Coordinates of C-alpha atoms and ligand atoms in Angstrom, one line a residue:
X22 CA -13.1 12.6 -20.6
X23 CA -12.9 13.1 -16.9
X24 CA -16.5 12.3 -15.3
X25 CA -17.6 14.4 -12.3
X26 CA -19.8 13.2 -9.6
X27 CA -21.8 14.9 -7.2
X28 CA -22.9 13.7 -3.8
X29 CA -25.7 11.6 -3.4
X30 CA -25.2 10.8 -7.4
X31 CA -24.2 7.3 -6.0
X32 CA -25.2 4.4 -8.3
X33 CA -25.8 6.3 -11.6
X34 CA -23.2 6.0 -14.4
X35 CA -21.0 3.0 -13.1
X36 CA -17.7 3.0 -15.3
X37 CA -17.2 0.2 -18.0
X38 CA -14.4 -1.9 -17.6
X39 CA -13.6 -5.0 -19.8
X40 CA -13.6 -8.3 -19.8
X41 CA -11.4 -10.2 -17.1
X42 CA -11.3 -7.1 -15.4
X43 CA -11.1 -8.1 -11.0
X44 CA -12.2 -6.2 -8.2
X45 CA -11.2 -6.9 -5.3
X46 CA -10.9 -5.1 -1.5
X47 CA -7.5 -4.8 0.3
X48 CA -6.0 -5.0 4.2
X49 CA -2.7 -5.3 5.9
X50 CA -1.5 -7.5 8.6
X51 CA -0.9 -5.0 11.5
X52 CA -3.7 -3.1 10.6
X53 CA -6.4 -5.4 11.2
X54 CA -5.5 -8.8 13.0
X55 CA -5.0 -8.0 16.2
X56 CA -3.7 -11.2 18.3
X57 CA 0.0 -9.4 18.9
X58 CA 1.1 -12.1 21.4
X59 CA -0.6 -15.1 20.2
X60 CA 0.7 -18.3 18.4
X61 CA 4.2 -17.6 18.8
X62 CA 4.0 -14.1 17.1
X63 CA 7.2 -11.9 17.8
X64 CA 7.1 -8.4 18.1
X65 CA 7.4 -5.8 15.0
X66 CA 9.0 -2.6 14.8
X67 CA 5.5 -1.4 14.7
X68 CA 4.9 -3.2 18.3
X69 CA 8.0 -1.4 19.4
X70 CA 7.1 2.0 17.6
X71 CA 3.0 1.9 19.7
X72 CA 4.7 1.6 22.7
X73 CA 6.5 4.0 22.4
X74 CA 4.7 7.7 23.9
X75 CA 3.4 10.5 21.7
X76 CA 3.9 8.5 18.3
X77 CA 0.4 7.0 17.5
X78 CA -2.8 9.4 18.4
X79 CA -4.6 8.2 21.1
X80 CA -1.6 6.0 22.3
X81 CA -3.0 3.1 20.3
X82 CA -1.5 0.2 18.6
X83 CA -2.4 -2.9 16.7
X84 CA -3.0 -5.0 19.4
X85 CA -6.2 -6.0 19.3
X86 CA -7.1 -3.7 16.2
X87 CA -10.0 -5.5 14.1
X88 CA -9.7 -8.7 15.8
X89 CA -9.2 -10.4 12.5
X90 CA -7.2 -13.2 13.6
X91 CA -9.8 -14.5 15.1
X92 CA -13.0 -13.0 13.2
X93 CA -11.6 -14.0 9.7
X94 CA -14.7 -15.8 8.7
X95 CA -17.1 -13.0 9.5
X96 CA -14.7 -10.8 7.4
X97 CA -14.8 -13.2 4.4
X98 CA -18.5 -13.3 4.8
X99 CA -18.6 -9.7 3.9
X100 CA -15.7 -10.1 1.1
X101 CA -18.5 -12.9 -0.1
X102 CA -21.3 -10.5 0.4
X103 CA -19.5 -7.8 -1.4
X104 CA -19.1 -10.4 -4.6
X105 CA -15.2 -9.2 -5.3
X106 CA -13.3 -11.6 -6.8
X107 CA -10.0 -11.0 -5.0
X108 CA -8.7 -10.0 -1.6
X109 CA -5.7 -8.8 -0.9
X110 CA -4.0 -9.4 2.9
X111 CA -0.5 -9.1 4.5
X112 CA 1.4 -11.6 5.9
X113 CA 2.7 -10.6 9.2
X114 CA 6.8 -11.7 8.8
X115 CA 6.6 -11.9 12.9
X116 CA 4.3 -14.8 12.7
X117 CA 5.9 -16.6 10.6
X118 CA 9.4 -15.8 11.8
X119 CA 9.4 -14.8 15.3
X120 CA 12.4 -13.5 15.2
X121 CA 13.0 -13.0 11.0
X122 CA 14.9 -16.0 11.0
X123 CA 15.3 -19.8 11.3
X124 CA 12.3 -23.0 11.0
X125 CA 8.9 -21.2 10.6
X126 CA 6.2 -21.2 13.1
X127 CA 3.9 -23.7 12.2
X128 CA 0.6 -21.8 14.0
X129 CA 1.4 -18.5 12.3
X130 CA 1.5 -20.4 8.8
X131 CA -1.7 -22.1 9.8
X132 CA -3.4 -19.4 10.5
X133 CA -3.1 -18.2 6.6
X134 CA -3.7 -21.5 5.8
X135 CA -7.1 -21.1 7.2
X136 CA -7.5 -17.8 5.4
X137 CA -6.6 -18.8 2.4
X138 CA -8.9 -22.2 2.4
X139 CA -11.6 -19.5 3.3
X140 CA -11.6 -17.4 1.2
X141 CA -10.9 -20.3 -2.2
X142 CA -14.0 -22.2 -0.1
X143 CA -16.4 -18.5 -0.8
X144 CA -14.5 -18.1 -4.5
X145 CA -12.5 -15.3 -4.2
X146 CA -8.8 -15.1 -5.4
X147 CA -6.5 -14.3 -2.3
X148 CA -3.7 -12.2 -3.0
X149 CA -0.5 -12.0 -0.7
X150 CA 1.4 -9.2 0.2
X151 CA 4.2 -10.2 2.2
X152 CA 6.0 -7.0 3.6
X153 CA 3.2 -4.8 4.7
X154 CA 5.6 -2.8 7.2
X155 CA 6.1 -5.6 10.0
X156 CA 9.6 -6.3 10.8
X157 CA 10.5 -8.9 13.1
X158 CA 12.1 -6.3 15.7
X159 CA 14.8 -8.7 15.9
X160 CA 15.9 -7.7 12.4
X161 CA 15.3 -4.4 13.5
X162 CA 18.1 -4.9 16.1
X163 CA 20.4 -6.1 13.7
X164 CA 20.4 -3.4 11.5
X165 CA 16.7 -3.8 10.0
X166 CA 16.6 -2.6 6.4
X167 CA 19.6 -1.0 6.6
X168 CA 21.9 -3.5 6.5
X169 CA 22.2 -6.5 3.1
X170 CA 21.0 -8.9 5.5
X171 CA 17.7 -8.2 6.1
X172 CA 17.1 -8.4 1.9
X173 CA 18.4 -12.1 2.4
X174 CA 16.0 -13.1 5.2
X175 CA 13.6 -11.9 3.4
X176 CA 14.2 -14.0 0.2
X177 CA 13.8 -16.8 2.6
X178 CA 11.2 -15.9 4.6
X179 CA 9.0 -15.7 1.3
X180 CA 10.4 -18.8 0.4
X181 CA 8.7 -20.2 3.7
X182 CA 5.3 -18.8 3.1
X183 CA 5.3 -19.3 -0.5
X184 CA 6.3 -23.3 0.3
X185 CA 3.2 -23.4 2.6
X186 CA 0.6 -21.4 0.3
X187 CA 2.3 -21.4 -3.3
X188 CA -0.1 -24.0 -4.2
X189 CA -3.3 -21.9 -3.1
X190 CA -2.4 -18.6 -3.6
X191 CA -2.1 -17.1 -7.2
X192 CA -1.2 -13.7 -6.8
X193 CA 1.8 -12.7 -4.8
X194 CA 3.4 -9.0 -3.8
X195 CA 6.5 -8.7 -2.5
X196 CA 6.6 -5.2 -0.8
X197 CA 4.0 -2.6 -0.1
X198 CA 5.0 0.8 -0.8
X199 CA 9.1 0.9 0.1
X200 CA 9.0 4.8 -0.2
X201 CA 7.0 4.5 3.0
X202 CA 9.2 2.1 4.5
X203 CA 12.5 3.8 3.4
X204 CA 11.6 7.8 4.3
X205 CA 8.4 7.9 6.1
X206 CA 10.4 5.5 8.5
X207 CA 13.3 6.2 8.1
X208 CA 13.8 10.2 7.0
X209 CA 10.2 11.6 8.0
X210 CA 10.1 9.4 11.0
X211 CA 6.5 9.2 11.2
X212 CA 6.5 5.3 10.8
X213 CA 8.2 2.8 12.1
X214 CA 10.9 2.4 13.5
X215 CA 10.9 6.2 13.5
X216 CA 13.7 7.9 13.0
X217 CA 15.5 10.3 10.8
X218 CA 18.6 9.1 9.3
X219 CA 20.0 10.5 5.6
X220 CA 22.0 8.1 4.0
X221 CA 20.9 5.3 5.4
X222 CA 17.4 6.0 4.5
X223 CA 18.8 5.6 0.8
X224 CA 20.5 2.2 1.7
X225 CA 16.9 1.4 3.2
X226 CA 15.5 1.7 0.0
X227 CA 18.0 0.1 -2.1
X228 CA 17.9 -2.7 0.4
X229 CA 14.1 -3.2 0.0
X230 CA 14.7 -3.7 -3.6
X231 CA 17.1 -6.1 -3.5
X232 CA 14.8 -7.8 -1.1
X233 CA 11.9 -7.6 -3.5
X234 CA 14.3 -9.2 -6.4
X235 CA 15.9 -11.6 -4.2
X236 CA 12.0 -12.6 -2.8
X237 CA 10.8 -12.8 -6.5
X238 CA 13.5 -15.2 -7.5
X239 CA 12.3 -17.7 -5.0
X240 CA 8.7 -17.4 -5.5
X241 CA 9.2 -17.9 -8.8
X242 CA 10.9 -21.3 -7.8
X243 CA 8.0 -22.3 -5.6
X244 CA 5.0 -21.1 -7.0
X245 CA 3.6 -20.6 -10.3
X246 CA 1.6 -17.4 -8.9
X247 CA 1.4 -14.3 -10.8
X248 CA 4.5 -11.8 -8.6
X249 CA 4.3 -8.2 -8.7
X250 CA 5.3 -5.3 -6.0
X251 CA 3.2 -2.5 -4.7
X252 CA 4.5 0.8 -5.2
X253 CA 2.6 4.4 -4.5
X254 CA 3.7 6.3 -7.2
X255 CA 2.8 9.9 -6.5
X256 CA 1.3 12.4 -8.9
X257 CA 3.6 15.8 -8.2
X258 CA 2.6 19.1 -9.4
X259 CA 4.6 22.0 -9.3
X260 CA 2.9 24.8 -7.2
X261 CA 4.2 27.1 -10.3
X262 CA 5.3 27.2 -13.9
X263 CA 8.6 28.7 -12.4
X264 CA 11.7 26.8 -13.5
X265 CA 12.8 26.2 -9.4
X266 CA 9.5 25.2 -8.6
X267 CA 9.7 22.7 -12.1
X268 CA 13.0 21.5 -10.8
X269 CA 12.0 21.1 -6.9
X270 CA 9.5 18.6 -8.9
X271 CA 12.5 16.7 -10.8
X272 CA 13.8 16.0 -7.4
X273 CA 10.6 15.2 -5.5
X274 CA 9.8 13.1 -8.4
X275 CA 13.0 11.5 -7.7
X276 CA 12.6 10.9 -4.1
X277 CA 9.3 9.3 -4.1
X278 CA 9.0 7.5 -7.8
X279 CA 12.3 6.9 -9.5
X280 CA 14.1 6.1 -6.5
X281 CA 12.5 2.5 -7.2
X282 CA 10.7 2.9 -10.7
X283 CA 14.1 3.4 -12.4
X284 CA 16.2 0.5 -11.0
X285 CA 12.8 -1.9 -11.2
X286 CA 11.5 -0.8 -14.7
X287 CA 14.1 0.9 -16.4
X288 CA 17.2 -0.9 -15.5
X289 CA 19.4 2.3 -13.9
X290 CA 19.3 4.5 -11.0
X291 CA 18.1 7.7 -11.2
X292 CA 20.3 10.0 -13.4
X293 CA 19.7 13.0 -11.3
X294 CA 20.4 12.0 -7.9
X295 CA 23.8 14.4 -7.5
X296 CA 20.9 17.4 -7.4
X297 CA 18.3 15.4 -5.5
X298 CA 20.4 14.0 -2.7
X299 CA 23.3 16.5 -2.5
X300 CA 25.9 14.4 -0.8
X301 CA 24.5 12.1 0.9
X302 CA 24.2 9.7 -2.1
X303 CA 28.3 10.6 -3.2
X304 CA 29.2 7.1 -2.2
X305 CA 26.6 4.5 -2.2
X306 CA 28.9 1.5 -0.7
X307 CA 25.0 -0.6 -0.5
X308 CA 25.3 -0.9 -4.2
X309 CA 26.7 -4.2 -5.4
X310 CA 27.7 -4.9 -8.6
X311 CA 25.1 -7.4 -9.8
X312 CA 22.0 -5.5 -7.7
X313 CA 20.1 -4.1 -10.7
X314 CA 19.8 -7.7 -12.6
X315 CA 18.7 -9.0 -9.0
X316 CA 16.3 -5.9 -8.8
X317 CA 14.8 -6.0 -12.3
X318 CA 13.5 -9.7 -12.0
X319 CA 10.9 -9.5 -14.3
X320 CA 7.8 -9.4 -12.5
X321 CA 3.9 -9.8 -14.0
X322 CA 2.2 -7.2 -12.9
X323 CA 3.1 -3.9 -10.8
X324 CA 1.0 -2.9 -8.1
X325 CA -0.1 1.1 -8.3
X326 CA -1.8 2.3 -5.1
X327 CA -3.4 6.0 -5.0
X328 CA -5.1 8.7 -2.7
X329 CA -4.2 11.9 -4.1
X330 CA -1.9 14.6 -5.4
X331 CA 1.0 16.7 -4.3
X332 CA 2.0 20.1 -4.8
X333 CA 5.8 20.7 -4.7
X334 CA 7.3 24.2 -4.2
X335 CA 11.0 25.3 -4.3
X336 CA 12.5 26.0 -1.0
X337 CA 15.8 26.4 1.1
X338 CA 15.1 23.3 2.7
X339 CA 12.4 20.6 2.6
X340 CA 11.0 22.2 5.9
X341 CA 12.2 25.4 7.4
X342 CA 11.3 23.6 10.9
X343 CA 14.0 21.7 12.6
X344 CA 11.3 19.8 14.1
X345 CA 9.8 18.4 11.7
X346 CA 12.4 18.7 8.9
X347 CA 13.0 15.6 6.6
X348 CA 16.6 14.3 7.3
X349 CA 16.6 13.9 3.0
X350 CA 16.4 17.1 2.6
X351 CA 15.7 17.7 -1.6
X352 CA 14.9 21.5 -1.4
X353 CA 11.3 21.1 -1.9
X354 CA 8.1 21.6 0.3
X355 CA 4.9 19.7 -0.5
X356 CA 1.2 20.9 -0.2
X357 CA -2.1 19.9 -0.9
X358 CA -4.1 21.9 -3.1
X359 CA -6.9 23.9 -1.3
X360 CA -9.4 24.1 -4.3
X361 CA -10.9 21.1 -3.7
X362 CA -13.0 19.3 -1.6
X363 CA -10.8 17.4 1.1
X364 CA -11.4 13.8 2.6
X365 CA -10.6 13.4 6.7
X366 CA -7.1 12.9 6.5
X367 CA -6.7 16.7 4.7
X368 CA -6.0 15.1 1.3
X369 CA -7.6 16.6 -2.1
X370 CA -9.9 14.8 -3.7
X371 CA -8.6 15.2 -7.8
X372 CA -9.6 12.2 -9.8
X373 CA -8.4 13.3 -13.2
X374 CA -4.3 13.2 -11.7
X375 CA -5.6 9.5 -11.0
X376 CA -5.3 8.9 -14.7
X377 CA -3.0 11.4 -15.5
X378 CA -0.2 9.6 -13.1
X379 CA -1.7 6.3 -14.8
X380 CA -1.1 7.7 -18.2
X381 CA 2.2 8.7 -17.5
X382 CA 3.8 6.0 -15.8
X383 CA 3.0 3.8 -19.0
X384 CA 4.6 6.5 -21.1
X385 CA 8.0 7.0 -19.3
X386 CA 8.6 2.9 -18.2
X387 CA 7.1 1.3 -21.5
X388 CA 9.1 -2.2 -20.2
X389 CA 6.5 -1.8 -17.2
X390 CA 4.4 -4.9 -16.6
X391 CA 0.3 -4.5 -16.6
X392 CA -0.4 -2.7 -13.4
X393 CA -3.2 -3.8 -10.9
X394 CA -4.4 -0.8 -8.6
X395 CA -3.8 -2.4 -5.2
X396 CA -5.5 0.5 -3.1
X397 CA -7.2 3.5 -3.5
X398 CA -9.8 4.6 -1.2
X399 CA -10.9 7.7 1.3
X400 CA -10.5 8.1 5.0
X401 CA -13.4 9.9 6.1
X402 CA -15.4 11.6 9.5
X403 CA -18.2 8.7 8.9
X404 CA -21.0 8.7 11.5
X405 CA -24.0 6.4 12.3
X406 CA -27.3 8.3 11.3
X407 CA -30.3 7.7 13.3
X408 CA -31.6 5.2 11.0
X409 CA -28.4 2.9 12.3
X410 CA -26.6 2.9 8.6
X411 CA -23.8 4.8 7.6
X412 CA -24.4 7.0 4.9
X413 CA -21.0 7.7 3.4
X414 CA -21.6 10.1 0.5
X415 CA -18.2 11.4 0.4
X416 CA -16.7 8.0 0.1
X417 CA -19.0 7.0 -2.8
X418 CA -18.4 10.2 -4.5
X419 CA -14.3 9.6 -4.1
X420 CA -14.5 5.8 -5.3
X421 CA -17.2 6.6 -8.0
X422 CA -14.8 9.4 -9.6
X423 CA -11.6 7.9 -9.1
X424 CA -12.9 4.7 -10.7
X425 CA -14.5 6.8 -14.1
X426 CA -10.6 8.1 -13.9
X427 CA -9.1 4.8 -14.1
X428 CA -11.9 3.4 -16.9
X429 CA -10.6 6.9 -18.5
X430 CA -6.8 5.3 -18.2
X431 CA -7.7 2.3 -19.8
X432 CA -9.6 4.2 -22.3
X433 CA -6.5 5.4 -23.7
X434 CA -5.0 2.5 -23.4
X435 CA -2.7 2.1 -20.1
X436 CA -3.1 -1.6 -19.2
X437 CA -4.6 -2.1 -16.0
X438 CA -5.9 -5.9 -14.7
X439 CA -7.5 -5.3 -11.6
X440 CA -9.0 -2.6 -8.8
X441 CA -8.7 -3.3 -4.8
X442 CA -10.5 -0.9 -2.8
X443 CA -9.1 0.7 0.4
X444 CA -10.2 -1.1 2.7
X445 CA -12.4 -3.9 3.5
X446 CA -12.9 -2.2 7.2
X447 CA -12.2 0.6 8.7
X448 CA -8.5 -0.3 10.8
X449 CA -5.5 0.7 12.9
X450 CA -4.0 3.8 10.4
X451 CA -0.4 3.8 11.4
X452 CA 0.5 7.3 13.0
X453 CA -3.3 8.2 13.7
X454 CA -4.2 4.9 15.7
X455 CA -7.8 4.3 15.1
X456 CA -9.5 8.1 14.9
X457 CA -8.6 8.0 10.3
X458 CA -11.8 5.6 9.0
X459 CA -10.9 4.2 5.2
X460 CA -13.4 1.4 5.5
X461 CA -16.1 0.6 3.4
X462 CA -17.2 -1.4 6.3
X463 CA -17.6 0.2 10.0
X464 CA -16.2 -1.1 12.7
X465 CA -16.8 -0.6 16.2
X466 CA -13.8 -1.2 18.0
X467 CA -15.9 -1.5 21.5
X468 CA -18.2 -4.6 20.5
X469 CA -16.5 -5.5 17.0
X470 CA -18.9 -5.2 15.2
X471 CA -19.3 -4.8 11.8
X472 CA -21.5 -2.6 9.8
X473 CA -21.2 -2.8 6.6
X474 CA -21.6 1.3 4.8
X475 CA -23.5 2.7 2.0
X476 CA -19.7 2.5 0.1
X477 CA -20.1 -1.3 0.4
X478 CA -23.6 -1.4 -1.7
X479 CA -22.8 0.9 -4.2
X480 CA -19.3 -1.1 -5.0
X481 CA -21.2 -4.2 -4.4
X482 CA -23.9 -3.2 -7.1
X483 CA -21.1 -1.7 -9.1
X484 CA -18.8 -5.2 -9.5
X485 CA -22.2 -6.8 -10.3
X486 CA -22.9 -4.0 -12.8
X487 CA -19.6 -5.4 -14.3
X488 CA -20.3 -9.2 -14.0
X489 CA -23.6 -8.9 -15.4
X490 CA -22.1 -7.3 -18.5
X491 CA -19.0 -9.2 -18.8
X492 CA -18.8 -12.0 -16.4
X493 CA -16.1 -10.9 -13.9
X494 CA -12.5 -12.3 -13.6
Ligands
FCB13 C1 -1.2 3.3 2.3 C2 -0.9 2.0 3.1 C3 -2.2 1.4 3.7 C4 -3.1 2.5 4.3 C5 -3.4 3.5 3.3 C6 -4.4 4.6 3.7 O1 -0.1 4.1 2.3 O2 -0.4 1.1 2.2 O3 -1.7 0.5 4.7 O4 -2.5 3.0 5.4 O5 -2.2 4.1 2.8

C-alpha cells in the first residue's frame, strides 16, 4: 500500500522499519569541504571544470563551499543531534593523491583521520565513499577514466586510504553513481570534465567498473569493512504503451541501469547493446578477457540512491538539438511527468516508483547483495520565515512519502539495511553551484552558519520513533 502525505502532515504515521535497520545522513567531498588549496590538495577535474566560464550557475565552485574541512566538528554535532547512526562522506582522491599517484599525503589522510575519530567519539558509523567525482586532474591529463590506467590507480589509491582507516571505518563504497561519471561527464557534458565523446564514454564506464572490482579486491585485503558501490538506478517509464516508445525504454534502461547492473550482478553485458549503442559499441577493444570476474567481486551490500522518475519517449535522436544533443545517442528523449507536484530542481515527486524500482531490481538481479539506500532527498526554494526557522514542508512531505515507499519495499520483501538522507546540509550542487538546496540543514554561505530545518526534527523524531521501538542499528 502506497501511503500519501499531505503538507503540514509532518510527524503523523512514521513508517515501521525493523530491527537493525540504520539511518543515516549523506555528503560528498567536493560538495561540502571547501579548503581546495590546502594540505597539499591537487586540483580535480571539478576544480578545472568551475573555472571554466558558463559551466556552473553563478560561476561558482567548491572552493570554499561549506567550509567543512575546517567546521567538521560543528557538522558532527548536528549528525549527533540528529541521533543517525551512520554518516556517509567522500574522500576527496586529490587529497590523498595530489596527483592520483605515488606516497599519500600524510595531512589529507589526517584530516579523515580526524573525521573519522569524530564521528566513532559521538557513536555514529562513518561510511566511506571513495570516488565521489573528484579526479586528480593529473589523471585527467593522462587519459582520466578513459584509459585502463586510471582503474589501477584507483585500486591503489583505495588501498592507501583503506590502510590508514580500514581499522575505523566499517562500511566502505567504492564509486558513487558511474552513470554520472561515465555520460553526464562524458556524453551529456554537464559534469566534469565536460565533454561529449561516444565511445569513449562507454570505455569510461567499463573502466569505472574495473576500477570498482579492482578497488574491492584490495579493500577486502585490508579491511574487514562491509564494501558495496553506489549506483542510481533509474525508474523509466514509457511516455506510452506504444511498442517504440516500450523499446526506446529497453534502450534507456540500458544506458542508465544495465550498463553496470548486468556486468556487476548478473555476470554479462547487456544483451541488447547492438540496438542501444548502434555502432559505437561494434568493437569494444576496453574489454579484457578476465574484466567481468574482476568486476563481479562479490560485494555485501549495493548502494541504491533515488530522486525520481523518468519518462522515455521514442525519437529520431535523443535530442533534436545539436546543442544539447547526447553524443550516445539511443533514440530516446526523457521527460518528467507534469501531473505531479515538482521539487526546485523540476523533478516529480512519485513515491510509489520508489518501491516499484526497489521491487524490481530484486526481481531481475536475484544474486544482488542487500541494498542500503545511500541518498534520496529533495532540493527545494527553502526560505527563512520571520520566526528565523525554516519551515520546509515540501521536504518533509518528499522524505515522509518516499520513506512509507521504501517500508512498502521491505514489506514485500526486497532486503534493504539502511536509509541516508540527502544531505546533511545544503552544498555546492554540481552544474547549479550553490542556487539547488537538498539540505536538511541551512546553510548560509555568507556567515556559515548553520540552521538546522524543520526536515531535521521530523527525521530526528522519526529515527527516535524507530529506536524507541526497536533499538536502532
Ligand atoms: C546525486 C549525487 C549527489 C547530489 C544528488 C542531488 O546524483 O550523487 O552528489 O548531487 O544527486
Amino acid at each position: 500500500m502506497n501511503s500519501t502525505v499531505t503538507p503540514g502532515d509532518t510527524t503523523a504515521s512514521f513508517p515501521r522499519f525493523p530491527e537493525g535497520f540504520f539511518f543515516g545522513a549523506a555528503t560528498a567531498a567536493y560538495q561540502i569541504e571547501g579548503a581546495a588549496r590546502e594540505d597539499g590538495r591537487g586540483p580535480s577535474i571539478w576544480d578545472t571544470y568551475c573555472a571554466e566560464p558558463g559551466r556552473v550557475a553563478g560561476g561558482s565552485s567548491g572552493d570554499v563551499a561549506c567550509d567543512h574541512y575546517h567546521r567538521y566538528r560543528e557538522d558532527v554535532a548536528l549528525l549527533s543531534g540528529l541521533g543517525v547512526d551512520s554518516y556517509r562522506f567522500s574522500v576527496a582522491w586529490p587529497r590523498v593523491q595530489p596527483t592520483g599517484a605515488g606516497a599519500p599525503e600524510p595531512r589529507g589522510l589526517d584530516f579523515y583521520d580526524r573525521l573519522v575519530d569524530e564521528l566513532l567519539a559521538a557513536g555514529i558509523t562513518p561510511a566511506a565513499t571513495l570516488y565521489h567525482w573528484d579526479l586528480p586532474q593529473a589523471l585527467e591529463d593522462r587519459g582520466g577514466w578513459r584509459v585502463r590506467e586510471t582503474a589501477e590507480r584507483f585500486a591503489e589509491y583505495a588501498g592507501h586510504v583503506a590502510a590508514r582507516l580500514g581499522d575505523r571505518v566499517p562500511r566502505w563504497i567504492t564509486l558513487n553513481e558511474p552513470f554520472c561519471t561515465a555520460f553526464v561527464g562524458h556524453a551529456i557534458g554537464r559534469h566534469a570534465p565536460g565533454t561529449r565523446e561516444g565511445a569513449a564514454a562507454l570505455a569510461v564506464a567499463h573502466h569505472l567498473l574495473l576500477g570498482h572490482g579492482l578497488a574491492t579486491r584490495v579493500l577486502r585485503e585490508t579491511t574487514d569493512g562491509e564494501i558495496g558501490i553506489t549506483l542510481n538506478p533509474d525508474r523509466l517509464l514509457p511516455a506510452t504503451g506504444s511498442p517504440a516508445d516500450r523499446a526506446a525504454t529497453d534502450r534507456a534502461e540500458t544506458l542508465h541501469n544495465r550498463v553496470f547492473l548486468d556486468p556487476l550482478f548478473a555476470g554479462h553485458y547487456p544483451d541488447n547493446e547492438a540496438d542501444t549503442w548502434g555502432g559505437l559499441a561494434a568493437d569494444p577493444a576496453w574489454r579484457h578477457d578476465g574484466d567481468l570476474d574482476v568486476i563481479g567481486t562479490p560485494l555485501d551490500f549495493a548502494g541504491v540512491n533515488y530522486y525520481r522518475p523518468i519518462t522515455i519517449a521514442d525519437a529520431p535522436h535523443t535530442d533534436p538539438d545539436p546543442a544539447t544533443r547526447t553524443a550516445v545517442d539511443i533514440r530516446a528523449t526523457e521527460t518528467w511527468r507534469d501531473d505531479v507536484r515538482h521539487t526546485a530542481m523540476g523533478w516529480p515527486v512519485v513515491p510509489s516508483t520508489f518501491t516499484d524500482l526497489l521491487t524490481d531490481l530484486t526481481r531481475r538481479y536475484p544474486a544482488m547483495p542487500p541494498l542500503v539506500i545511500t541518498e534520496n532527498g529533495s532540493a527545494e526554494d527553502d526560505t527563512v520565515a520571520a520566526d528565523g526557522q525554516v519551515h520546509d514542508t515540501d521536504r518533509v512531505a518528499y522524505l515522509h512519502g518516499h520513506l512509507h515507499a521504501l517500508a512498502d519495499a521491505l514489506a514485500q520483501g526486497v532486503d534493504v539495511r539502511g536509509y541516508y538522507v540527502w544531505s546533511l546540509l545544503d552544498n555546492f550542487e554540481w552544474a547549479f553551484g550553490y542556487d539547488k538546496r537538498f539540505g536538511i540543514v541551512r546553510v548560509d554561505y555568507d556567515t556559515q552558519e548553520r540552521l538546522p530545518k524543520d526536515s531535521y526534527r521530523w527525521f530526528r523524531d522519526l529515527i527516535a520513533d524507530h529506536r524507541g521501538r526497536t533499538g536502532g542499528e
